[in-house]
């Protein structure tokens, strides 16, 4: 009997694997089709100076919009895009779209706005990446120092020589370089001094339970101190409440991003936000 149920559970297991594999293949096919048929969209989330409530920049966040209007978030397809190499055309599209959009906002008079674009570690292995980025930047006409590239902590920790070379090439051209999701990766912080980083983005898991969670309060304070002593800019991710704003402002962390100010939105809505309030988000409507 035991043998029998063992065989059955093996059978069940392989069936599940088979099913998952099929689903993955299906998703891959759909994603490739989406890339080829212009189903990708770029949404923008404002980065806000929390004291003045001014929008100082945007982060470009990719979406996949199905023909029926359904929006699929990046967490559901970036991993598979990395495995299949589709990350390359996807990233090219996001970078081009975001740089053009920033140029348009600069033309409208919002000349100080910056644009952040996420890069995945996988991309850093593709040769000629920095040249490609500069081509896109130059074509769009934006000043390189208004572009910021975001890399997750993992990429820094891997400490691969080509990554380090890439980061220096980025800084040499005046492009800003941020560590995304900071604090959730590793405990060793010594790597920070080896990289030409211009900003840390405090992961939203720390911000979420502020100000009440003592541990998160301590950790956030520590990250703030670290950034200050290294003279690196700070952005708090996932700001959702006024109490979080108060906590962060009290500790001299002035830039935030989160649903309190706005969710990621299509370009025309972002333009509306800029137009309506001249880039200033009034407290009362939020
Ligand atoms: P991320 O770069 O850390 O982006 C922030 C994520 O947090 C976004 O999720 C955003 O919608 C979400 N978020 C912002 N404010 C709040 C808030 O107040 N509360 C909560 N709960 N969430 C908030 P999204 O757009 O789903 O993106 C997820 C991740 O996918 C991004 O994390 C980034 O790592 C990756 N990603 C997005 N676009 C691209 C891209 O073009 N290229 C690459 N390589 N990765 C991308
Ligand atoms: Mg990011
Ligand atoms: Mg993040
Ligand atoms: Mg993230």
XYZ file of C-alpha atoms and ligand atoms in Angstrom:
335
model
C 0.000 0.000 0.000
C 2.781 2.353 0.911
C 4.485 1.529 -2.353
C 1.328 2.205 -4.242
C 0.718 5.598 -2.710
C 4.389 6.419 -3.298
C 3.974 5.690 -6.946
C 0.795 7.721 -7.038
C 2.390 10.746 -5.432
C 5.313 10.465 -7.842
C 2.850 10.373 -10.649
C 1.029 13.366 -9.258
C 4.305 15.246 -8.798
C 5.411 14.686 -12.371
C 2.014 15.722 -13.573
C 2.289 18.985 -11.668
C 5.775 19.560 -13.065
C 4.510 18.866 -16.531
C 1.658 21.270 -16.005
C 3.989 24.000 -14.708
C 6.328 23.510 -17.620
C 3.460 23.844 -20.039
C 2.282 26.993 -18.327
C 5.764 28.461 -18.517
C 6.033 27.644 -22.209
C 2.645 29.203 -22.762
C 3.623 32.350 -20.871
C 6.879 32.576 -22.833
C 5.001 32.386 -26.104
C 2.507 35.014 -25.005
C 5.263 37.320 -23.781
C 7.200 37.033 -27.023
C 4.005 37.807 -28.884
C 3.323 40.773 -26.599
C 6.786 42.213 -27.244
C 6.399 41.785 -31.000
C 2.918 43.277 -31.089
C 3.470 46.381 -28.973
C 1.576 45.172 -25.935
C 4.066 46.693 -23.511
C 3.331 49.958 -21.750
C 5.393 52.190 -19.522
C 3.771 53.602 -16.404
C 5.310 56.354 -14.305
C 5.315 56.850 -10.562
C 6.248 60.253 -9.159
C 9.181 60.734 -6.857
C 8.182 63.491 -4.464
C 9.963 65.995 -2.271
C 7.872 65.290 0.814
C 8.391 68.712 2.387
C 7.172 70.805 -0.539
C 5.129 67.964 -2.116
C 6.743 68.727 -5.429
C 7.238 66.049 -8.028
C 10.957 65.905 -8.660
C 11.096 62.895 -10.904
C 9.495 59.728 -12.164
C 10.276 56.041 -12.141
C 9.447 54.113 -15.310
C 7.688 50.814 -14.567
C 6.832 48.389 -17.337
C 3.381 46.825 -17.818
C 2.005 44.259 -20.232
C -1.424 45.135 -21.535
C -3.407 42.290 -23.064
C -5.834 42.901 -25.927
C -8.744 42.582 -23.486
C -7.277 45.459 -21.459
C -5.953 43.286 -18.639
C -2.737 44.667 -17.153
C -0.003 42.243 -16.143
C 2.631 43.494 -13.692
C 6.391 43.109 -14.111
C 6.796 40.698 -11.195
C 4.855 38.201 -13.296
C 6.990 38.428 -16.421
C 10.415 39.989 -15.714
C 11.824 36.683 -14.351
C 10.738 34.792 -17.453
C 11.945 37.647 -19.650
C 15.367 37.303 -18.031
C 15.476 33.562 -18.647
C 14.506 33.875 -22.294
C 16.533 36.929 -23.287
C 13.349 38.912 -23.912
C 14.569 41.237 -21.178
C 16.810 42.877 -23.795
C 14.090 44.128 -26.192
C 11.800 44.896 -23.228
C 14.437 47.056 -21.545
C 15.270 48.794 -24.798
C 11.629 49.689 -25.199
C 11.308 50.973 -21.626
C 14.486 53.060 -21.825
C 13.563 54.600 -25.181
C 9.983 55.336 -24.139
C 11.035 56.794 -20.785
C 13.748 59.035 -22.238
C 11.404 60.358 -24.936
C 8.730 60.992 -22.311
C 11.150 62.866 -20.093
C 12.193 65.009 -23.069
C 8.507 65.815 -23.635
C 8.033 66.868 -19.991
C 11.181 68.985 -20.155
C 9.752 70.679 -23.251
C 6.541 71.409 -21.333
C 8.682 73.366 -18.869
C 9.275 70.779 -16.155
C 12.973 70.980 -16.844
C 14.196 69.703 -13.494
C 12.399 66.351 -13.664
C 14.507 63.204 -13.530
C 13.704 59.754 -14.867
C 14.625 56.479 -13.192
C 14.779 53.257 -15.194
C 15.250 49.769 -13.742
C 17.947 47.509 -15.105
C 18.163 43.805 -14.436
C 21.413 42.069 -13.586
C 21.075 39.890 -16.668
C 21.289 42.909 -18.917
C 24.609 43.959 -17.500
C 26.186 40.997 -19.190
C 25.200 42.211 -22.642
C 28.164 43.889 -24.345
C 27.853 47.479 -25.506
C 25.131 48.294 -22.988
C 26.527 51.673 -21.990
C 27.001 52.688 -25.630
C 23.432 51.677 -26.326
C 22.146 53.667 -23.350
C 24.070 56.760 -24.476
C 22.676 56.403 -27.987
C 19.148 56.451 -26.579
C 19.930 59.365 -24.247
C 21.498 61.430 -27.027
C 18.704 60.677 -29.447
C 16.094 61.842 -26.929
C 18.057 64.988 -26.172
C 17.784 64.736 -22.382
C 20.821 65.690 -20.294
C 22.437 62.437 -19.067
C 22.341 63.705 -15.482
C 18.538 63.641 -15.559
C 18.592 59.890 -16.094
C 19.013 57.509 -13.184
C 19.544 53.765 -13.469
C 18.258 51.532 -10.673
C 19.961 48.252 -9.904
C 18.919 45.895 -7.129
C 21.283 45.119 -4.298
C 21.898 41.631 -5.665
C 23.765 43.052 -8.646
C 26.126 44.969 -6.383
C 26.805 42.005 -4.179
C 27.691 39.704 -7.044
C 30.639 42.033 -7.454
C 31.454 40.884 -10.947
C 34.182 42.930 -12.600
C 32.024 43.667 -15.636
C 29.307 45.054 -13.344
C 31.825 47.318 -11.649
C 33.112 48.501 -15.020
C 29.577 49.203 -16.145
C 28.793 51.250 -13.031
C 31.868 53.404 -13.500
C 31.026 53.885 -17.170
C 27.547 55.031 -16.124
C 28.934 57.576 -13.664
C 31.610 58.772 -16.102
C 28.819 59.814 -18.423
C 26.992 61.681 -15.683
C 24.079 59.261 -15.343
C 22.909 58.688 -11.756
C 23.028 55.224 -10.203
C 20.703 54.008 -7.452
C 20.534 50.814 -5.426
C 16.939 49.613 -5.492
C 15.203 47.679 -2.685
C 18.054 48.562 -0.363
C 18.359 46.674 2.913
C 16.815 43.330 2.058
C 19.823 41.798 0.344
C 22.790 41.119 2.561
C 24.163 42.150 5.897
C 27.584 43.232 4.710
C 27.586 46.871 3.774
C 31.251 47.170 2.921
C 30.467 46.732 -0.748
C 28.902 50.178 -0.753
C 32.205 51.991 -0.686
C 33.450 50.119 -3.753
C 30.693 51.351 -6.014
C 30.023 54.826 -7.414
C 26.458 54.903 -6.124
C 24.491 58.164 -6.043
C 21.311 57.032 -4.236
C 19.801 54.358 -2.002
C 16.159 53.421 -2.238
C 14.964 52.159 1.142
C 12.972 48.993 0.496
C 9.280 49.379 1.144
C 9.254 46.470 3.574
C 11.007 48.780 6.079
C 8.686 51.694 5.423
C 5.460 49.688 5.549
C 5.135 49.415 9.345
C 6.596 52.806 10.254
C 6.378 54.535 12.618
C 5.076 51.893 15.050
C 7.364 48.934 14.400
C 10.463 49.546 16.556
C 12.763 47.291 14.543
C 11.809 48.868 11.244
C 12.201 52.321 12.768
C 15.721 51.413 13.897
C 16.656 49.878 10.558
C 15.322 52.848 8.621
C 17.250 55.216 10.865
C 20.389 53.137 10.273
C 19.993 53.264 6.508
C 19.413 57.026 6.687
C 22.575 57.463 8.774
C 24.530 55.300 6.375
C 23.451 57.301 3.344
C 24.237 60.565 5.120
C 27.710 59.495 6.127
C 28.472 58.260 2.628
C 26.862 61.399 1.158
C 24.447 59.398 -0.956
C 20.897 60.511 -1.831
C 17.940 58.695 -0.285
C 14.512 57.711 -1.518
C 11.925 55.993 0.672
C 9.855 53.475 -1.297
C 6.270 52.501 -0.589
C 5.165 55.608 1.321
C 1.466 55.142 2.004
C 0.621 57.250 5.068
C 1.157 60.743 6.439
C 2.596 59.185 9.600
C 5.335 57.633 7.483
C 6.004 61.002 5.862
C 6.324 62.629 9.293
C 8.693 59.932 10.508
C 10.895 60.217 7.426
C 10.929 64.025 7.349
C 11.815 64.119 11.063
C 14.852 62.030 10.216
C 15.855 64.126 7.261
C 14.810 61.676 4.560
C 13.070 64.082 2.231
C 12.318 62.144 -0.931
C 9.559 59.552 -1.120
C 7.679 57.449 -3.590
C 4.454 55.614 -2.901
C 0.713 55.238 -3.216
C 0.141 58.193 -0.854
C 1.320 60.478 -3.648
C 0.350 58.391 -6.646
C 0.317 54.882 -7.999
C 2.267 54.269 -11.203
C 0.145 55.869 -13.952
C 0.208 56.221 -17.754
C 2.126 59.174 -19.213
C -0.940 61.281 -20.002
C -2.168 61.027 -16.407
C 1.265 61.983 -15.140
C 1.258 64.991 -17.452
C -2.147 65.909 -16.034
C -0.731 65.682 -12.513
C 2.137 67.989 -13.517
C -0.201 70.424 -15.272
C -2.883 70.547 -12.607
C -0.617 71.457 -9.756
C 2.495 72.682 -11.550
C 4.187 69.577 -10.281
C 2.926 70.036 -6.747
C 0.739 67.404 -5.126
C -1.665 69.060 -2.701
C -1.951 67.334 0.653
C -5.727 67.500 0.905
C -6.599 65.565 -2.254
C -4.385 62.624 -1.415
P 10.813 48.482 -7.968
O 11.767 49.018 -8.977
O 11.259 48.401 -6.568
O 9.500 49.371 -8.140
C 8.651 49.710 -7.099
C 7.472 48.801 -7.039
O 6.739 49.113 -5.869
C 6.493 48.993 -8.199
O 5.880 47.734 -8.470
C 5.462 49.944 -7.591
O 4.208 49.889 -8.204
C 5.399 49.445 -6.175
N 4.968 50.496 -5.251
C 5.198 51.814 -5.332
N 4.654 52.479 -4.287
C 4.050 51.559 -3.517
C 3.298 51.633 -2.295
O 3.078 52.685 -1.708
N 2.847 50.458 -1.784
C 3.071 49.256 -2.394
N 2.570 48.170 -1.827
N 3.765 49.162 -3.553
C 4.251 50.291 -4.115
P 5.769 47.174 -9.936
O 5.492 48.290 -10.908
O 4.852 46.006 -9.905
O 7.250 46.680 -10.242
C 7.802 45.606 -9.547
C 9.257 45.443 -9.863
O 9.450 45.024 -11.221
C 10.050 46.728 -9.751
O 10.358 46.980 -8.397
C 11.272 46.402 -10.584
O 12.210 45.650 -9.834
C 10.695 45.504 -11.657
N 10.530 46.307 -12.892
C 9.543 47.160 -13.234
N 9.768 47.705 -14.458
C 10.946 47.172 -14.889
C 11.734 47.340 -16.085
O 11.403 48.111 -16.998
N 12.899 46.622 -16.169
C 13.301 45.780 -15.170
N 14.467 45.114 -15.314
N 12.595 45.610 -14.036
C 11.427 46.295 -13.894
Mg 12.975 50.543 -9.083
Mg 12.313 49.028 -5.213
Mg 11.043 45.543 -6.051
